[in-house]
Amino acid sequence: MDAYSKGNFIAEYRGVYCTKEDDASESDYTFQYFFSIEGMMKCIDAITVDCLAKYANDDRNGGNSAMKVLVFNGQPHLCLFASTDISIGEEIQYDYGVDSLPRRTSTLQKCENINL
């Protein structure tokens, strides 16, 4: 039995809307999702909001879900959809789309950046 079938809505990434320049909060960007819409960089800061989507993990190979920007009444909404069938207990993952994340830097690159 699947928890989510391919194409099913999983969750909305909810939080405080801001522009990139606002820098959302004083956090370390842990729960900030940056996206572009109509040529402007926007951010949703979910640090103070409880929503399932902020706990989905990164998978540079695409994972089993995808984030889509949908606009309702002029307001953007970040919605997570299943890109494959997802079983009960299976980790929900999607590609964050940010290659500069520290965990995406190879061990070799990290070692090369150390000045001894």
mmCIF file of C-alpha atoms in Angstrom, residues 25-104:
data_model
loop_
_atom_site.group_PDB
_atom_site.id
_atom_site.type_symbol
_atom_site.label_atom_id
_atom_site.label_comp_id
_atom_site.label_asym_id
_atom_site.label_seq_id
_atom_site.Cartn_x
_atom_site.Cartn_y
_atom_site.Cartn_z
ATOM 1 C CA SER A 25 15.222 35.837 9.925
ATOM 2 C CA GLU A 26 18.497 35.690 11.786
ATOM 3 C CA SER A 27 18.581 31.924 11.282
ATOM 4 C CA ASP A 28 21.200 29.951 9.370
ATOM 5 C CA TYR A 29 18.763 29.400 6.462
ATOM 6 C CA THR A 30 17.884 25.957 7.822
ATOM 7 C CA PHE A 31 14.189 26.306 7.033
ATOM 8 C CA GLN A 32 14.282 29.032 4.383
ATOM 9 C CA TYR A 33 13.223 28.136 0.859
ATOM 10 C CA PHE A 34 14.381 30.564 -1.830
ATOM 11 C CA PHE A 35 12.636 30.587 -5.208
ATOM 12 C CA SER A 36 12.207 32.849 -8.211
ATOM 13 C CA ILE A 37 8.851 34.056 -9.457
ATOM 14 C CA GLU A 38 8.178 36.734 -12.077
ATOM 15 C CA GLY A 39 11.894 37.533 -12.147
ATOM 16 C CA MET A 40 12.059 38.271 -8.404
ATOM 17 C CA MET A 41 13.826 36.216 -5.745
ATOM 18 C CA LYS A 42 11.457 35.335 -2.898
ATOM 19 C CA CYS A 43 11.809 33.363 0.293
ATOM 20 C CA ILE A 44 9.529 31.446 2.606
ATOM 21 C CA ASP A 45 10.958 31.229 6.112
ATOM 22 C CA ALA A 46 9.418 28.243 7.924
ATOM 23 C CA ILE A 47 11.568 28.494 11.073
ATOM 24 C CA THR A 48 8.544 29.390 13.258
ATOM 25 C CA VAL A 49 5.911 27.343 11.405
ATOM 26 C CA ASP A 50 5.243 23.638 11.742
ATOM 27 C CA CYS A 51 4.759 22.091 8.314
ATOM 28 C CA LEU A 52 5.605 18.640 7.008
ATOM 29 C CA ALA A 53 7.290 19.916 3.833
ATOM 30 C CA LYS A 54 10.168 21.561 5.709
ATOM 31 C CA TYR A 55 11.256 18.135 6.962
ATOM 32 C CA ALA A 56 11.578 16.567 3.495
ATOM 33 C CA ASN A 57 15.228 15.760 2.805
ATOM 34 C CA ASP A 58 17.492 16.674 -0.070
ATOM 35 C CA ASP A 59 18.298 14.201 -2.848
ATOM 36 C CA ARG A 60 20.427 15.556 -5.675
ATOM 37 C CA ASN A 61 19.198 12.686 -7.864
ATOM 38 C CA GLY A 62 15.614 13.927 -7.716
ATOM 39 C CA GLY A 63 14.192 11.857 -4.878
ATOM 40 C CA ASN A 64 10.598 10.700 -4.830
ATOM 41 C CA SER A 65 8.897 14.107 -4.856
ATOM 42 C CA ALA A 66 9.112 17.545 -6.450
ATOM 43 C CA MET A 67 8.440 21.097 -5.254
ATOM 44 C CA LYS A 68 6.257 23.224 -7.520
ATOM 45 C CA VAL A 69 5.352 26.908 -7.251
ATOM 46 C CA LEU A 70 1.611 27.373 -7.699
ATOM 47 C CA VAL A 71 -0.051 30.801 -7.625
ATOM 48 C CA PHE A 72 -3.505 31.271 -6.083
ATOM 49 C CA ASN A 73 -5.088 34.729 -5.867
ATOM 50 C CA GLY A 74 -1.696 36.298 -6.669
ATOM 51 C CA GLN A 75 0.061 34.520 -3.780
ATOM 52 C CA PRO A 76 2.754 31.901 -4.500
ATOM 53 C CA HIS A 77 2.470 28.567 -2.730
ATOM 54 C CA LEU A 78 5.274 25.989 -2.627
ATOM 55 C CA CYS A 79 3.640 22.590 -3.001
ATOM 56 C CA LEU A 80 5.345 19.213 -2.704
ATOM 57 C CA PHE A 81 4.041 16.457 -4.991
ATOM 58 C CA ALA A 82 4.951 12.773 -5.225
ATOM 59 C CA SER A 83 6.993 12.103 -8.378
ATOM 60 C CA THR A 84 6.866 8.336 -7.743
ATOM 61 C CA ASP A 85 4.698 6.092 -5.598
ATOM 62 C CA ILE A 86 5.814 6.524 -1.973
ATOM 63 C CA SER A 87 5.324 3.699 0.507
ATOM 64 C CA ILE A 88 4.359 4.091 4.156
ATOM 65 C CA GLY A 89 7.555 4.672 6.135
ATOM 66 C CA GLU A 90 9.576 5.749 3.090
ATOM 67 C CA GLU A 91 11.600 8.947 3.478
ATOM 68 C CA ILE A 92 10.263 11.891 1.472
ATOM 69 C CA GLN A 93 13.051 13.479 -0.579
ATOM 70 C CA TYR A 94 13.388 16.010 -3.387
ATOM 71 C CA ASP A 95 16.187 17.893 -5.114
ATOM 72 C CA TYR A 96 16.690 21.194 -3.258
ATOM 73 C CA GLY A 97 18.314 22.501 -6.449
ATOM 74 C CA VAL A 98 21.219 24.127 -4.599
ATOM 75 C CA ASP A 99 24.593 22.708 -5.607
ATOM 76 C CA SER A 100 26.500 24.859 -3.098
ATOM 77 C CA LEU A 101 25.044 23.109 -0.037
ATOM 78 C CA PRO A 102 27.875 21.947 2.270
ATOM 79 C CA ARG A 103 26.741 18.302 2.155
ATOM 80 C CA ARG A 104 26.975 18.411 -1.652
#
